[in-house]
PDB file of C-alpha atoms in Angstrom:
ATOM      1  CA  ASP W 227      47.155  38.436 188.933  1.00 53.00           C
ATOM      2  CA  GLY W 228      50.552  38.513 187.201  1.00 63.00           C
ATOM      3  CA  GLY W 229      50.774  40.091 183.771  1.00 93.00           C
ATOM      4  CA  ILE W 230      51.407  43.005 181.695  1.00 96.00           C
ATOM      5  CA  THR W 231      49.039  46.119 181.699  1.00 96.00           C
ATOM      6  CA  GLN W 232      48.792  48.816 179.150  1.00 96.00           C
ATOM      7  CA  SER W 233      46.711  51.948 179.583  1.00 91.00           C
ATOM      8  CA  PRO W 234      44.584  53.423 178.174  1.00 91.00           C
ATOM      9  CA  LYS W 235      43.011  50.872 175.780  1.00 93.00           C
ATOM     10  CA  TYR W 236      42.170  53.739 173.335  1.00 95.00           C
ATOM     11  CA  LEU W 237      43.936  57.136 173.120  1.00 94.00           C
ATOM     12  CA  PHE W 238      43.113  60.101 171.045  1.00 94.00           C
ATOM     13  CA  ARG W 239      45.285  63.004 170.452  1.00 92.00           C
ATOM     14  CA  LYS W 240      45.498  66.055 168.263  1.00 92.00           C
ATOM     15  CA  GLU W 241      48.522  66.329 165.806  1.00 91.00           C
ATOM     16  CA  GLY W 242      51.378  68.020 167.227  1.00 90.00           C
ATOM     17  CA  GLN W 243      50.879  66.921 170.878  1.00 92.00           C
ATOM     18  CA  ASN W 244      53.207  64.433 172.687  1.00 94.00           C
ATOM     19  CA  VAL W 245      51.489  61.541 174.196  1.00 95.00           C
ATOM     20  CA  THR W 246      52.893  58.921 176.699  1.00 96.00           C
ATOM     21  CA  LEU W 247      51.577  55.323 176.741  1.00 96.00           C
ATOM     22  CA  SER W 248      51.793  53.350 179.991  1.00 97.00           C
ATOM     23  CA  CYS W 249      53.291  49.855 180.432  1.00 97.00           C
ATOM     24  CA  GLU W 250      53.462  47.976 183.667  1.00 97.00           C
ATOM     25  CA  GLN W 251      54.470  44.535 184.393  1.00 97.00           C
ATOM     26  CA  ASN W 252      54.482  42.565 187.605  1.00 96.00           C
ATOM     27  CA  LEU W 253      56.162  39.446 186.310  1.00 94.00           C
ATOM     28  CA  ASN W 254      59.700  40.463 187.706  1.00 93.00           C
ATOM     29  CA  HIS W 255      60.864  40.532 184.083  1.00 92.00           C
ATOM     30  CA  ASP W 256      64.261  42.105 183.259  1.00 91.00           C
ATOM     31  CA  ALA W 257      63.561  42.971 179.662  1.00 91.00           C
ATOM     32  CA  MET W 258      60.817  44.995 178.027  1.00 93.00           C
ATOM     33  CA  TYR W 259      59.894  46.031 174.601  1.00 94.00           C
ATOM     34  CA  TRP W 260      57.580  48.271 172.557  1.00 96.00           C
ATOM     35  CA  TYR W 261      56.271  47.319 169.191  1.00 96.00           C
ATOM     36  CA  ARG W 262      54.052  49.026 166.594  1.00 96.00           C
ATOM     37  CA  GLN W 263      51.555  47.148 164.709  1.00 95.00           C
ATOM     38  CA  ASP W 264      49.961  48.369 161.470  1.00 92.00           C
ATOM     39  CA  PRO W 265      47.773  46.383 159.129  1.00 82.00           C
ATOM     40  CA  GLY W 266      49.710  44.018 156.779  1.00 75.00           C
ATOM     41  CA  GLN W 267      53.037  44.947 158.336  1.00 78.00           C
ATOM     42  CA  GLY W 268      53.366  42.613 161.345  1.00 85.00           C
ATOM     43  CA  LEU W 269      55.049  43.872 164.535  1.00 92.00           C
ATOM     44  CA  ARG W 270      57.893  46.277 164.417  1.00 92.00           C
ATOM     45  CA  LEU W 271      60.218  47.085 167.269  1.00 92.00           C
ATOM     46  CA  ILE W 272      60.453  50.629 168.426  1.00 96.00           C
ATOM     47  CA  TYR W 273      62.743  50.351 171.590  1.00 95.00           C
ATOM     48  CA  TYR W 274      63.790  47.699 173.971  1.00 93.00           C
ATOM     49  CA  SER W 275      65.414  47.566 177.373  1.00 93.00           C
ATOM     50  CA  GLN W 276      67.209  44.805 179.060  1.00 89.00           C
ATOM     51  CA  ILE W 277      67.843  46.390 182.513  1.00 90.00           C
ATOM     52  CA  VAL W 278      66.745  49.363 184.412  1.00 93.00           C
ATOM     53  CA  ASN W 279      68.220  52.695 183.211  1.00 95.00           C
ATOM     54  CA  ASP W 280      69.366  51.166 179.928  1.00 93.00           C
ATOM     55  CA  PHE W 281      67.505  50.884 176.603  1.00 94.00           C
ATOM     56  CA  GLN W 282      68.248  50.415 172.844  1.00 92.00           C
ATOM     57  CA  LYS W 283      66.609  51.729 169.670  1.00 94.00           C
ATOM     58  CA  GLY W 284      64.770  49.295 167.579  1.00 91.00           C
ATOM     59  CA  ASP W 285      64.064  49.282 164.010  1.00 89.00           C
ATOM     60  CA  ILE W 286      61.689  52.286 163.912  1.00 94.00           C
ATOM     61  CA  ALA W 287      62.653  54.475 166.888  1.00 96.00           C
ATOM     62  CA  GLU W 288      62.486  57.920 165.047  1.00 96.00           C
ATOM     63  CA  GLY W 289      59.801  60.108 166.697  1.00 96.00           C
ATOM     64  CA  TYR W 290      59.548  58.059 169.972  1.00 97.00           C
ATOM     65  CA  SER W 291      61.226  58.154 173.332  1.00 97.00           C
ATOM     66  CA  VAL W 292      61.320  55.811 176.339  1.00 98.00           C
ATOM     67  CA  SER W 293      62.610  55.677 179.950  1.00 97.00           C
ATOM     68  CA  ARG W 294      63.195  52.759 182.179  1.00 97.00           C
ATOM     69  CA  GLU W 295      63.551  54.162 185.745  1.00 97.00           C
ATOM     70  CA  LYS W 296      61.997  51.167 187.368  1.00 96.00           C
ATOM     71  CA  LYS W 297      62.080  47.495 186.536  1.00 96.00           C
ATOM     72  CA  GLU W 298      58.270  47.244 186.218  1.00 97.00           C
ATOM     73  CA  SER W 299      57.616  50.192 184.103  1.00 98.00           C
ATOM     74  CA  PHE W 300      58.621  51.185 180.414  1.00 98.00           C
ATOM     75  CA  PRO W 301      56.565  54.271 179.291  1.00 98.00           C
ATOM     76  CA  LEU W 302      56.703  55.233 175.665  1.00 97.00           C
ATOM     77  CA  THR W 303      56.233  58.823 174.567  1.00 97.00           C
ATOM     78  CA  VAL W 304      55.060  59.354 170.920  1.00 96.00           C
ATOM     79  CA  THR W 305      56.517  62.855 170.067  1.00 94.00           C
ATOM     80  CA  SER W 306      55.075  65.288 167.488  1.00 90.00           C
ATOM     81  CA  ALA W 307      58.103  64.366 165.386  1.00 89.00           C
ATOM     82  CA  GLN W 308      56.622  60.949 164.571  1.00 90.00           C
ATOM     83  CA  LYS W 309      55.023  61.448 161.088  1.00 90.00           C
ATOM     84  CA  ASN W 310      52.528  58.723 161.290  1.00 92.00           C
ATOM     85  CA  PRO W 311      51.595  57.877 164.866  1.00 94.00           C
ATOM     86  CA  THR W 312      48.160  56.375 164.379  1.00 95.00           C
ATOM     87  CA  ALA W 313      48.690  52.691 165.089  1.00 96.00           C
ATOM     88  CA  PHE W 314      48.253  49.797 167.618  1.00 96.00           C
ATOM     89  CA  TYR W 315      51.145  49.938 170.190  1.00 97.00           C
ATOM     90  CA  LEU W 316      52.032  46.775 172.095  1.00 97.00           C
ATOM     91  CA  CYS W 317      54.218  46.389 174.963  1.00 97.00           C
ATOM     92  CA  ALA W 318      55.973  43.206 175.894  1.00 95.00           C
ATOM     93  CA  SER W 319      58.428  41.744 178.485  1.00 94.00           C
ATOM     94  CA  SER W 320      60.588  38.690 178.929  1.00 90.00           C
ATOM     95  CA  PRO W 321      62.517  37.151 181.883  1.00 86.00           C
ATOM     96  CA  GLY W 322      65.836  37.963 179.953  1.00 75.00           C
ATOM     97  CA  GLY W 323      66.794  39.187 176.676  1.00 62.00           C
ATOM     98  CA  GLY W 324      68.404  36.229 175.117  1.00 62.00           C
ATOM     99  CA  PRO W 325      67.253  33.297 173.149  1.00 57.00           C
ATOM    100  CA  GLY W 326      64.819  30.878 174.817  1.00 60.00           C
ATOM    101  CA  TYR W 327      63.205  33.640 176.970  1.00 74.00           C
ATOM    102  CA  GLU W 328      59.636  34.063 175.800  1.00 84.00           C
ATOM    103  CA  GLN W 329      58.164  37.417 175.308  1.00 88.00           C
ATOM    104  CA  TYR W 330      54.774  38.106 176.910  1.00 91.00           C
ATOM    105  CA  PHE W 331      52.624  40.778 175.331  1.00 94.00           C
ATOM    106  CA  GLY W 332      50.179  43.318 176.987  1.00 96.00           C
ATOM    107  CA  PRO W 333      46.621  44.040 175.525  1.00 95.00           C
ATOM    108  CA  GLY W 334      47.850  47.005 173.536  1.00 96.00           C
ATOM    109  CA  THR W 335      46.902  50.573 173.252  1.00 96.00           C
ATOM    110  CA  ARG W 336      45.254  51.932 170.143  1.00 95.00           C
ATOM    111  CA  LEU W 337      46.503  55.400 169.350  1.00 96.00           C
ATOM    112  CA  THR W 338      44.517  57.727 166.939  1.00 95.00           C
ATOM    113  CA  VAL W 339      46.084  61.089 166.126  1.00 93.00           C
ATOM    114  CA  THR W 340      43.990  63.488 164.055  1.00 91.00           C
TER     115      THR W 340
ATOM    116  CA  GLN I  51      68.844  39.093 156.112  1.00 59.00           C
ATOM    117  CA  GLN I  52      66.707  39.982 158.990  1.00 69.00           C
ATOM    118  CA  GLN I  53      63.444  39.406 157.350  1.00 88.00           C
ATOM    119  CA  VAL I  54      61.040  36.601 157.858  1.00 94.00           C
ATOM    120  CA  LYS I  55      58.687  36.053 154.978  1.00 95.00           C
ATOM    121  CA  GLN I  56      55.222  34.671 155.867  1.00 96.00           C
ATOM    122  CA  SER I  57      52.494  33.350 153.575  1.00 96.00           C
ATOM    123  CA  PRO I  58      49.552  33.364 152.791  1.00 97.00           C
ATOM    124  CA  GLN I  59      48.451  36.729 153.762  1.00 95.00           C
ATOM    125  CA  SER I  60      44.948  35.321 154.599  1.00 96.00           C
ATOM    126  CA  LEU I  61      43.532  31.897 154.630  1.00 97.00           C
ATOM    127  CA  ILE I  62      40.013  30.434 154.863  1.00 98.00           C
ATOM    128  CA  VAL I  63      39.568  26.855 155.969  1.00 98.00           C
ATOM    129  CA  GLN I  64      36.552  24.894 156.805  1.00 98.00           C
ATOM    130  CA  LYS I  65      35.844  23.584 160.242  1.00 98.00           C
ATOM    131  CA  GLY I  66      37.794  20.251 160.772  1.00 98.00           C
ATOM    132  CA  GLY I  67      40.164  21.044 157.994  1.00 98.00           C
ATOM    133  CA  ILE I  68      44.012  21.671 158.285  1.00 98.00           C
ATOM    134  CA  SER I  69      45.356  25.088 158.269  1.00 98.00           C
ATOM    135  CA  ILE I  70      48.907  25.606 156.969  1.00 98.00           C
ATOM    136  CA  ILE I  71      51.095  28.830 157.256  1.00 98.00           C
ATOM    137  CA  ASN I  72      54.450  28.967 155.923  1.00 98.00           C
ATOM    138  CA  CYS I  73      57.560  31.033 156.828  1.00 98.00           C
ATOM    139  CA  ALA I  74      60.834  31.361 155.289  1.00 97.00           C
ATOM    140  CA  TYR I  75      64.121  33.262 156.525  1.00 95.00           C
ATOM    141  CA  GLU I  76      67.613  33.883 155.153  1.00 92.00           C
ATOM    142  CA  ASN I  77      69.655  34.573 158.342  1.00 87.00           C
ATOM    143  CA  THR I  78      71.381  31.302 159.368  1.00 86.00           C
ATOM    144  CA  ALA I  79      72.020  32.727 162.759  1.00 85.00           C
ATOM    145  CA  PHE I  80      68.328  32.397 163.721  1.00 88.00           C
ATOM    146  CA  ASP I  81      68.054  29.735 166.390  1.00 86.00           C
ATOM    147  CA  TYR I  82      64.534  30.235 167.952  1.00 89.00           C
ATOM    148  CA  PHE I  83      61.216  30.153 165.991  1.00 94.00           C
ATOM    149  CA  PRO I  84      58.069  31.107 167.920  1.00 94.00           C
ATOM    150  CA  TRP I  85      54.477  31.337 166.650  1.00 96.00           C
ATOM    151  CA  TYR I  86      52.060  33.853 168.034  1.00 96.00           C
ATOM    152  CA  GLN I  87      48.346  33.865 167.855  1.00 97.00           C
ATOM    153  CA  GLN I  88      46.429  37.237 168.089  1.00 96.00           C
ATOM    154  CA  PHE I  89      42.735  37.856 168.385  1.00 95.00           C
ATOM    155  CA  PRO I  90      41.236  41.365 167.246  1.00 91.00           C
ATOM    156  CA  GLY I  91      42.037  44.089 169.760  1.00 88.00           C
ATOM    157  CA  LYS I  92      44.373  41.897 171.790  1.00 91.00           C
ATOM    158  CA  GLY I  93      48.090  41.323 172.204  1.00 93.00           C
ATOM    159  CA  PRO I  94      49.751  38.328 170.671  1.00 95.00           C
ATOM    160  CA  ALA I  95      50.082  35.399 172.706  1.00 95.00           C
ATOM    161  CA  LEU I  96      52.786  32.682 172.358  1.00 93.00           C
ATOM    162  CA  LEU I  97      51.273  29.489 170.710  1.00 95.00           C
ATOM    163  CA  ILE I  98      54.190  27.240 170.241  1.00 95.00           C
ATOM    164  CA  ALA I  99      57.941  27.519 169.479  1.00 93.00           C
ATOM    165  CA  ILE I 100      60.716  25.445 168.051  1.00 93.00           C
ATOM    166  CA  ARG I 101      64.525  25.203 167.856  1.00 89.00           C
ATOM    167  CA  PRO I 102      66.407  24.132 164.791  1.00 87.00           C
ATOM    168  CA  ASP I 103      67.838  20.964 166.480  1.00 89.00           C
ATOM    169  CA  VAL I 104      64.424  19.223 165.921  1.00 92.00           C
ATOM    170  CA  SER I 105      62.339  18.899 162.795  1.00 94.00           C
ATOM    171  CA  GLU I 106      58.899  18.861 164.376  1.00 96.00           C
ATOM    172  CA  LYS I 107      57.134  20.053 167.608  1.00 96.00           C
ATOM    173  CA  LYS I 108      53.579  19.145 168.380  1.00 96.00           C
ATOM    174  CA  GLU I 109      51.275  20.657 171.048  1.00 95.00           C
ATOM    175  CA  GLY I 110      47.762  19.391 170.873  1.00 96.00           C
ATOM    176  CA  ARG I 111      46.350  20.355 167.552  1.00 97.00           C
ATOM    177  CA  PHE I 112      49.144  22.694 166.735  1.00 97.00           C
ATOM    178  CA  THR I 113      52.415  21.405 164.972  1.00 97.00           C
ATOM    179  CA  ILE I 114      55.479  23.264 163.933  1.00 96.00           C
ATOM    180  CA  SER I 115      57.638  21.608 161.121  1.00 96.00           C
ATOM    181  CA  PHE I 116      60.987  23.012 160.535  1.00 95.00           C
ATOM    182  CA  ASN I 117      63.360  22.384 157.521  1.00 94.00           C
ATOM    183  CA  LYS I 118      66.733  23.718 158.383  1.00 92.00           C
ATOM    184  CA  SER I 119      68.366  23.136 154.972  1.00 93.00           C
ATOM    185  CA  ALA I 120      65.544  24.894 153.274  1.00 95.00           C
ATOM    186  CA  LYS I 121      65.356  27.696 155.905  1.00 94.00           C
ATOM    187  CA  GLN I 122      61.676  27.225 156.111  1.00 96.00           C
ATOM    188  CA  PHE I 123      59.181  26.524 159.008  1.00 97.00           C
ATOM    189  CA  SER I 124      55.369  26.042 159.011  1.00 98.00           C
ATOM    190  CA  LEU I 125      52.485  26.025 161.549  1.00 98.00           C
ATOM    191  CA  HIS I 126      49.894  23.197 160.943  1.00 98.00           C
ATOM    192  CA  ILE I 127      46.615  23.374 162.825  1.00 98.00           C
ATOM    193  CA  MET I 128      44.709  20.160 162.618  1.00 98.00           C
ATOM    194  CA  ASP I 129      40.980  19.725 162.837  1.00 98.00           C
ATOM    195  CA  SER I 130      40.785  23.624 162.677  1.00 98.00           C
ATOM    196  CA  GLN I 131      37.873  25.175 164.756  1.00 98.00           C
ATOM    197  CA  PRO I 132      35.995  28.552 164.326  1.00 97.00           C
ATOM    198  CA  GLY I 133      37.692  29.493 167.660  1.00 97.00           C
ATOM    199  CA  ASP I 134      41.009  29.280 165.935  1.00 98.00           C
ATOM    200  CA  SER I 135      40.070  32.256 163.817  1.00 98.00           C
ATOM    201  CA  ALA I 136      42.770  34.837 164.570  1.00 97.00           C
ATOM    202  CA  THR I 137      45.962  36.290 163.009  1.00 96.00           C
ATOM    203  CA  TYR I 138      49.038  34.167 163.326  1.00 97.00           C
ATOM    204  CA  PHE I 139      52.585  35.527 163.280  1.00 96.00           C
ATOM    205  CA  CYS I 140      55.826  33.615 162.765  1.00 96.00           C
ATOM    206  CA  ALA I 141      58.874  35.120 164.305  1.00 94.00           C
ATOM    207  CA  ALA I 142      62.683  34.357 164.709  1.00 92.00           C
ATOM    208  CA  ARG I 143      65.543  35.376 166.847  1.00 87.00           C
ATOM    209  CA  SER I 144      69.220  34.972 166.494  1.00 76.00           C
ATOM    210  CA  THR I 145      71.792  33.715 169.090  1.00 68.00           C
ATOM    211  CA  GLY I 146      72.942  36.661 171.293  1.00 64.00           C
ATOM    212  CA  PHE I 147      70.460  38.936 169.670  1.00 62.00           C
ATOM    213  CA  GLN I 148      67.625  40.113 171.866  1.00 69.00           C
ATOM    214  CA  LYS I 149      65.123  41.106 169.091  1.00 78.00           C
ATOM    215  CA  LEU I 150      62.458  39.028 167.532  1.00 87.00           C
ATOM    216  CA  VAL I 151      61.887  39.554 163.775  1.00 89.00           C
ATOM    217  CA  PHE I 152      58.226  38.980 162.966  1.00 92.00           C
ATOM    218  CA  GLY I 153      56.411  37.905 159.798  1.00 94.00           C
ATOM    219  CA  THR I 154      53.741  40.025 158.299  1.00 93.00           C
ATOM    220  CA  GLY I 155      51.063  37.775 159.774  1.00 95.00           C
ATOM    221  CA  THR I 156      48.313  35.422 158.386  1.00 97.00           C
ATOM    222  CA  ARG I 157      44.667  36.131 158.999  1.00 96.00           C
ATOM    223  CA  LEU I 158      42.917  32.734 159.343  1.00 98.00           C
ATOM    224  CA  LEU I 159      39.196  32.318 159.086  1.00 98.00           C
ATOM    225  CA  VAL I 160      37.797  28.952 159.905  1.00 98.00           C
ATOM    226  CA  SER I 161      34.213  28.684 158.612  1.00 96.00           C
ATOM    227  CA  PRO I 162      31.700  26.737 160.657  1.00 91.00           C
TER     228      PRO I 162
END
């Protein structure tokens, strides 16, 4: 089956710990994205990558880091510097980065930090 | 400039009725407007999308109406069904700009 997988579905961490969220796609898409979703705020872009070994900050990149060493993988690390990390995190991919390329979303990871 | 304003925040419609969700934007460089449907605990899924060179696009019970001069677009769900109960997001992207800008979402409940 082709698609985007995110693991785990639920993640619990103690405050002050870094945590890495996994995102894998087998769609052969060039571009990948990370969004954060909070109630009543829609989806906000954290980071995006158009090609391997390259990525750009989105609107809310502070406290997050990413890597893009392989085309199919785009892990997101939520660092202890992120002040309010509890949220629903969504990974997406698209064949290209420009207009007309649809973004396809994974099932999401719900992170709870206490 | 980069915002997309979506209304209403929530909507209750009776089965068989028409659900209407509205979005407005300021950035005239936006040239692609998708709508996403999201069920609880799931990722959003692309529902329908439109470009500003057409005023309407219909796919089954879902229709996007686009008013370029007013910088507004809306989603109409005809013959709404309980299975349509979900959160709907409008979005916009500008030429040469890789990011989608999302509205804040509308939570639709279709009562049986």
